[in-house]
Amino acid sequence: TTAEEITRELKERLVGKKIGGKQNIDDVLKEEIKGTLASMMDIKGIDLLKEIKEKKEKPFKILFLGPNGAGKTTTMSKITHLLKEKGMGVIWSASDTFRAASIEQLEKHAENLGVRVVKHNYGSDPAAVAFDAIKAAQSKNIDVVMIDSAGRQETDKNLMQELQKIVRVAQPDLKIYIGEAFTGQALLHQAQEYDKMAGIDAFVLTKIDCDAKGGTIISLLYRIKKPVLFVGTGQEYKDLKKFEPEFILDRIIA
Ligand code: GDP
């Protein structure tokens, strides 16, 4: 669908267009293609810092969701690093009570970053953990609660219902879908299913350093019409870039 739309708009821009003597055809084409792609990525962004600051009642609640291994924990750490640099207080909810070692993994990052983790035992109700984390943040006047969640396939009905329960109980201000930039068409499908089940407010696309041009982002933005907050550019906490359409355009059209 996205490719068809690109073709349609390009035709509209190019058919019958006169290109003057001094103009280089390649340059004109590149500009028109860039313009077409940019218009398809023109989605109103979210200023995360502003939203957090402007929320009247603390804490601002962020839920991280997406499939296993996409980079949820890493991205949560990166965003925490960013917010802490801006002087904000962050607390984490270890709501992946499903995957072995997930809580320990979270605690390791938390120790590095100096944030508190609210946790229960493995197998316990992830929504209850989130509830406790929110209470803890309220009592200590902490700015942001970040809720990790177990990675799941969109086809897993039980886990998707569990996710819906987290959403119901925690009432997140922002639900961020974490996906791998190089997953292609499957990412779009998966994100659409997640959106239907739990509602997505924004994306972070990870591993853009792993040889991905990031073309999937065009489809995501055009089809789902939710902004991409950041792209992950590596494994370290600093490897997070605010998403700008030019970033993708320059990679696709050199
Ligand atoms: P989760 O299961 O969704 O919580 O995924 P993790 O946060 O544990 O990440 C899975 C793996 O992907 C880890 O080895 C991370 O270091 C790696 N990873 C996450 N984000 C990025 C990124 O932007 N670039 C690269 N190269 N690796 C990443």
CSV table of C-alpha atoms and ligand atoms in Angstrom, one decimal:
chain,number,residue,atom,x,y,z
A,1,THR,CA,0.0,0.0,0.0
A,2,THR,CA,2.8,2.4,0.9
A,3,ALA,CA,4.7,1.7,-2.3
A,4,GLU,CA,1.6,2.3,-4.4
A,5,GLU,CA,1.1,5.6,-2.7
A,6,ILE,CA,4.7,6.6,-3.3
A,7,THR,CA,4.3,5.7,-7.0
A,8,ARG,CA,1.0,7.6,-7.2
A,9,GLU,CA,2.4,10.8,-5.6
A,10,LEU,CA,5.6,10.6,-7.6
A,11,LYS,CA,3.6,10.4,-10.9
A,12,GLU,CA,1.6,13.4,-9.9
A,13,ARG,CA,4.8,15.4,-9.2
A,14,LEU,CA,6.7,14.3,-12.2
A,15,VAL,CA,4.5,13.6,-15.2
A,16,GLY,CA,4.5,16.6,-17.5
A,17,LYS,CA,7.1,18.5,-15.3
A,18,LYS,CA,9.5,20.5,-17.4
A,19,ILE,CA,13.1,20.3,-16.4
A,20,GLY,CA,15.2,23.3,-17.4
A,21,GLY,CA,18.5,23.1,-19.3
A,22,LYS,CA,20.8,23.6,-16.4
A,23,GLN,CA,19.0,21.3,-14.0
A,24,ASN,CA,20.4,17.9,-13.5
A,25,ILE,CA,17.7,15.2,-13.9
A,26,ASP,CA,19.1,13.0,-11.2
A,27,ASP,CA,19.0,15.9,-8.7
A,28,VAL,CA,15.5,16.8,-9.6
A,29,LEU,CA,14.3,13.2,-9.2
A,30,LYS,CA,16.0,12.9,-5.9
A,31,GLU,CA,14.4,16.0,-4.6
A,32,GLU,CA,11.0,14.9,-5.7
A,33,ILE,CA,11.4,11.5,-4.2
A,34,LYS,CA,12.6,13.0,-1.0
A,35,GLY,CA,9.6,15.4,-1.0
A,36,THR,CA,7.2,12.5,-1.6
A,37,LEU,CA,8.6,10.4,1.2
A,38,ALA,CA,8.8,13.4,3.6
A,39,SER,CA,5.1,14.2,3.0
A,40,MET,CA,4.3,10.6,3.9
A,41,MET,CA,6.2,10.9,7.1
A,42,ASP,CA,4.6,14.1,8.1
A,43,ILE,CA,3.1,13.1,11.4
A,44,LYS,CA,2.8,15.4,14.4
A,45,GLY,CA,5.6,14.5,16.8
A,46,ILE,CA,5.6,14.3,20.6
A,47,ASP,CA,7.8,16.4,22.7
A,48,LEU,CA,8.5,14.0,25.6
A,49,LEU,CA,10.1,16.4,28.0
A,50,LYS,CA,7.4,19.0,27.5
A,51,GLU,CA,4.7,16.4,28.0
A,52,ILE,CA,6.3,15.1,31.2
A,53,LYS,CA,6.8,18.7,32.6
A,54,GLU,CA,3.3,19.7,31.7
A,55,LYS,CA,1.5,16.8,33.4
A,56,LYS,CA,-0.3,18.3,36.4
A,57,GLU,CA,-0.3,15.2,38.6
A,58,LYS,CA,3.0,13.3,38.8
A,59,PRO,CA,4.0,10.7,37.8
A,60,PHE,CA,4.0,10.6,34.0
A,61,LYS,CA,3.6,6.9,33.1
A,62,ILE,CA,5.3,5.2,30.2
A,63,LEU,CA,4.6,1.6,29.1
A,64,PHE,CA,7.1,-0.2,26.9
A,65,LEU,CA,5.7,-2.9,24.8
A,66,GLY,CA,6.7,-5.1,21.8
A,67,PRO,CA,8.1,-8.5,20.9
A,68,ASN,CA,10.9,-10.2,22.8
A,69,GLY,CA,14.4,-9.0,22.2
A,70,ALA,CA,13.4,-5.9,20.3
A,71,GLY,CA,15.2,-3.7,22.8
A,72,LYS,CA,12.6,-2.7,25.3
A,73,THR,CA,14.8,-2.9,28.4
A,74,THR,CA,17.7,-1.2,26.6
A,75,THR,CA,15.5,1.6,25.3
A,76,MET,CA,13.9,2.1,28.7
A,77,SER,CA,17.4,2.5,30.0
A,78,LYS,CA,18.4,4.9,27.3
A,79,ILE,CA,15.3,7.1,27.8
A,80,THR,CA,16.0,7.0,31.6
A,81,HIS,CA,19.5,8.2,31.0
A,82,LEU,CA,18.2,11.1,28.9
A,83,LEU,CA,15.6,12.1,31.5
A,84,LYS,CA,18.0,11.9,34.4
A,85,GLU,CA,20.4,14.1,32.5
A,86,LYS,CA,17.6,16.7,32.5
A,87,GLY,CA,17.2,16.3,36.2
A,88,MET,CA,14.1,14.2,36.3
A,89,GLY,CA,13.4,11.4,38.8
A,90,VAL,CA,12.5,8.0,37.3
A,91,ILE,CA,11.3,4.8,38.9
A,92,TRP,CA,10.9,1.4,37.1
A,93,SER,CA,8.2,-1.2,37.3
A,94,ALA,CA,9.5,-4.7,36.6
A,95,SER,CA,6.4,-5.9,34.9
A,96,ASP,CA,8.0,-8.6,32.9
A,97,THR,CA,7.3,-11.2,35.5
A,98,PHE,CA,7.3,-13.9,32.8
A,99,ARG,CA,10.8,-14.3,31.3
A,100,ALA,CA,13.4,-15.9,33.5
A,101,ALA,CA,16.2,-13.4,34.5
A,102,SER,CA,14.3,-10.4,33.2
A,103,ILE,CA,14.1,-8.8,36.6
A,104,GLU,CA,17.8,-9.3,37.3
A,105,GLN,CA,18.6,-7.8,33.9
A,106,LEU,CA,16.4,-4.8,34.7
A,107,GLU,CA,18.1,-4.4,38.1
A,108,LYS,CA,21.5,-4.4,36.5
A,109,HIS,CA,20.6,-1.5,34.3
A,110,ALA,CA,18.8,0.2,37.2
A,111,GLU,CA,22.0,0.0,39.3
A,112,ASN,CA,24.1,1.5,36.5
A,113,LEU,CA,21.6,4.4,36.1
A,114,GLY,CA,20.7,4.9,39.8
A,115,VAL,CA,17.0,4.2,39.6
A,116,ARG,CA,14.7,2.3,41.9
A,117,VAL,CA,13.0,-0.9,40.7
A,118,VAL,CA,9.6,-2.0,42.1
A,119,LYS,CA,9.4,-5.7,41.7
A,120,HIS,CA,7.3,-8.8,42.7
A,121,ASN,CA,8.1,-12.4,42.2
A,122,TYR,CA,8.3,-14.2,38.9
A,123,GLY,CA,4.8,-15.3,37.8
A,124,SER,CA,3.0,-12.6,39.7
A,125,ASP,CA,0.6,-10.1,38.2
A,126,PRO,CA,2.5,-7.5,36.1
A,127,ALA,CA,-0.4,-5.0,36.5
A,128,ALA,CA,0.0,-5.2,40.3
A,129,VAL,CA,3.7,-4.4,40.0
A,130,ALA,CA,2.9,-1.4,37.9
A,131,PHE,CA,0.3,-0.3,40.4
A,132,ASP,CA,2.8,-0.4,43.2
A,133,ALA,CA,5.4,1.4,41.2
A,134,ILE,CA,2.9,4.2,40.5
A,135,LYS,CA,2.0,4.4,44.2
A,136,ALA,CA,5.7,4.6,45.1
A,137,ALA,CA,6.3,7.4,42.6
A,138,GLN,CA,3.3,9.3,44.0
A,139,SER,CA,4.5,9.1,47.5
A,140,LYS,CA,8.0,10.2,46.7
A,141,ASN,CA,6.9,12.8,44.1
A,142,ILE,CA,8.9,11.2,41.3
A,143,ASP,CA,8.4,12.5,37.8
A,144,VAL,CA,8.2,9.4,35.7
A,145,VAL,CA,7.3,5.7,36.0
A,146,MET,CA,8.5,3.4,33.3
A,147,ILE,CA,6.8,0.1,33.0
A,148,ASP,CA,8.7,-2.8,31.4
A,149,SER,CA,6.5,-5.6,30.0
A,150,ALA,CA,7.1,-9.1,28.8
A,151,GLY,CA,7.9,-9.5,25.1
A,152,ARG,CA,5.0,-11.3,23.4
A,153,GLN,CA,3.8,-12.2,20.0
A,154,GLU,CA,0.7,-10.5,18.9
A,155,THR,CA,-0.9,-14.0,18.4
A,156,ASP,CA,-0.6,-14.9,22.1
A,157,LYS,CA,-4.1,-14.2,23.4
A,158,ASN,CA,-3.3,-14.7,27.1
A,159,LEU,CA,-0.3,-12.4,27.1
A,160,MET,CA,-2.1,-9.8,25.0
A,161,GLN,CA,-5.0,-9.9,27.6
A,162,GLU,CA,-2.4,-9.5,30.3
A,163,LEU,CA,-1.1,-6.4,28.5
A,164,GLN,CA,-4.6,-5.0,28.3
A,165,LYS,CA,-4.9,-5.4,32.0
A,166,ILE,CA,-1.6,-3.5,32.6
A,167,VAL,CA,-3.1,-0.7,30.4
A,168,ARG,CA,-6.3,-0.7,32.4
A,169,VAL,CA,-4.7,-0.6,35.8
A,170,ALA,CA,-1.7,1.7,35.1
A,171,GLN,CA,-3.5,4.1,32.6
A,172,PRO,CA,-0.2,5.0,30.9
A,173,ASP,CA,0.2,8.5,29.5
A,174,LEU,CA,2.3,7.0,26.7
A,175,LYS,CA,2.5,3.5,25.3
A,176,ILE,CA,5.7,3.1,23.3
A,177,TYR,CA,6.1,0.2,20.9
A,178,ILE,CA,9.6,-0.9,20.6
A,179,GLY,CA,10.5,-2.6,17.2
A,180,GLU,CA,13.6,-3.5,15.3
A,181,ALA,CA,14.1,-1.2,12.4
A,182,PHE,CA,15.2,-4.0,10.1
A,183,THR,CA,12.2,-6.3,10.6
A,184,GLY,CA,10.4,-4.9,7.6
A,185,GLN,CA,6.8,-5.8,6.7
A,186,ALA,CA,6.4,-8.1,9.7
A,187,LEU,CA,7.0,-5.1,12.0
A,188,LEU,CA,4.1,-3.2,10.4
A,189,HIS,CA,1.8,-6.2,10.9
A,190,GLN,CA,2.8,-6.8,14.5
A,191,ALA,CA,2.5,-3.1,15.4
A,192,GLN,CA,-0.9,-2.9,13.8
A,193,GLU,CA,-2.1,-5.9,16.0
A,194,TYR,CA,-0.6,-4.3,19.1
A,195,ASP,CA,-2.3,-1.1,18.3
A,196,LYS,CA,-5.6,-2.9,18.0
A,197,MET,CA,-5.2,-4.7,21.3
A,198,ALA,CA,-3.5,-2.2,23.5
A,199,GLY,CA,-3.2,1.1,21.6
A,200,ILE,CA,0.1,2.5,20.6
A,201,ASP,CA,1.0,6.2,21.0
A,202,ALA,CA,4.5,6.2,19.6
A,203,PHE,CA,7.4,4.1,18.4
A,204,VAL,CA,11.0,3.7,19.0
A,205,LEU,CA,12.8,1.8,16.4
A,206,THR,CA,16.0,0.0,17.5
A,207,LYS,CA,19.1,-1.3,15.9
A,208,ILE,CA,19.2,1.1,13.1
A,209,ASP,CA,23.0,0.8,13.3
A,210,CYS,CA,22.7,-2.9,12.2
A,211,ASP,CA,22.7,-2.2,8.5
A,212,ALA,CA,19.1,-1.1,8.3
A,213,LYS,CA,18.2,1.8,6.1
A,214,GLY,CA,15.0,2.2,8.1
A,215,GLY,CA,12.6,2.2,5.2
A,216,THR,CA,10.1,0.4,7.4
A,217,ILE,CA,9.6,3.7,9.2
A,218,ILE,CA,8.0,5.2,6.2
A,219,SER,CA,5.4,2.4,6.1
A,220,LEU,CA,4.8,2.6,9.8
A,221,LEU,CA,4.3,6.3,9.8
A,222,TYR,CA,2.1,6.3,6.7
A,223,ARG,CA,-0.1,3.3,7.8
A,224,ILE,CA,-0.3,3.7,11.6
A,225,LYS,CA,0.1,7.5,11.8
A,226,LYS,CA,1.8,7.5,15.2
A,227,PRO,CA,5.1,9.3,15.6
A,228,VAL,CA,8.6,7.8,16.0
A,229,LEU,CA,10.1,9.3,19.1
A,230,PHE,CA,13.6,8.0,18.8
A,231,VAL,CA,15.8,5.5,16.9
A,232,GLY,CA,18.3,3.3,18.7
A,233,THR,CA,21.8,3.5,17.2
A,234,GLY,CA,23.8,1.1,19.4
A,235,GLN,CA,24.0,-0.8,22.6
A,236,GLU,CA,25.1,2.0,24.9
A,237,TYR,CA,22.9,4.3,26.9
A,238,LYS,CA,23.9,7.3,24.9
A,239,ASP,CA,22.9,5.6,21.6
A,240,LEU,CA,19.5,7.1,21.2
A,241,LYS,CA,18.7,9.7,18.6
A,242,LYS,CA,15.6,11.9,18.3
A,243,PHE,CA,13.9,10.8,15.1
A,244,GLU,CA,13.9,13.3,12.2
A,245,PRO,CA,12.5,12.3,8.8
A,246,GLU,CA,15.7,13.6,7.2
A,247,PHE,CA,17.6,10.9,9.0
A,248,ILE,CA,15.8,8.2,7.0
A,249,LEU,CA,15.7,10.3,3.8
A,250,ASP,CA,19.4,10.7,3.7
A,251,ARG,CA,19.9,7.0,4.3
A,252,ILE,CA,17.6,5.9,1.5
A,253,ILE,CA,18.4,8.6,-1.1
A,254,ALA,CA,22.1,9.2,-1.1
B,1,GDP,P1,13.9,-6.7,25.2
B,1,GDP,O1,13.8,-8.2,25.3
B,1,GDP,O2,12.9,-6.1,24.3
B,1,GDP,O3,13.9,-6.1,26.6
B,1,GDP,O4,15.3,-6.5,24.6
B,1,GDP,P2,16.7,-6.0,25.2
B,1,GDP,O5,16.6,-4.6,25.6
B,1,GDP,O6,17.2,-7.0,26.2
B,1,GDP,O7,17.7,-6.0,23.9
B,1,GDP,C1,18.0,-7.1,23.2
B,1,GDP,C2,19.4,-7.0,22.6
B,1,GDP,O8,19.3,-5.9,21.6
B,1,GDP,C3,20.5,-6.6,23.6
B,1,GDP,O9,21.6,-7.3,23.3
B,1,GDP,C4,20.6,-5.1,23.3
B,1,GDP,O10,21.9,-4.6,23.7
B,1,GDP,C5,20.4,-5.0,21.9
B,1,GDP,N1,20.0,-3.7,21.4
B,1,GDP,C6,18.9,-2.9,21.9
B,1,GDP,N2,18.8,-1.7,21.2
B,1,GDP,C7,19.8,-1.7,20.3
B,1,GDP,C8,20.3,-0.8,19.3
B,1,GDP,O11,19.7,0.3,19.0
B,1,GDP,N3,21.4,-1.2,18.5
B,1,GDP,C9,22.0,-2.4,18.7
B,1,GDP,N4,23.0,-2.6,18.0
B,1,GDP,N5,21.6,-3.3,19.7
B,1,GDP,C10,20.6,-3.0,20.4
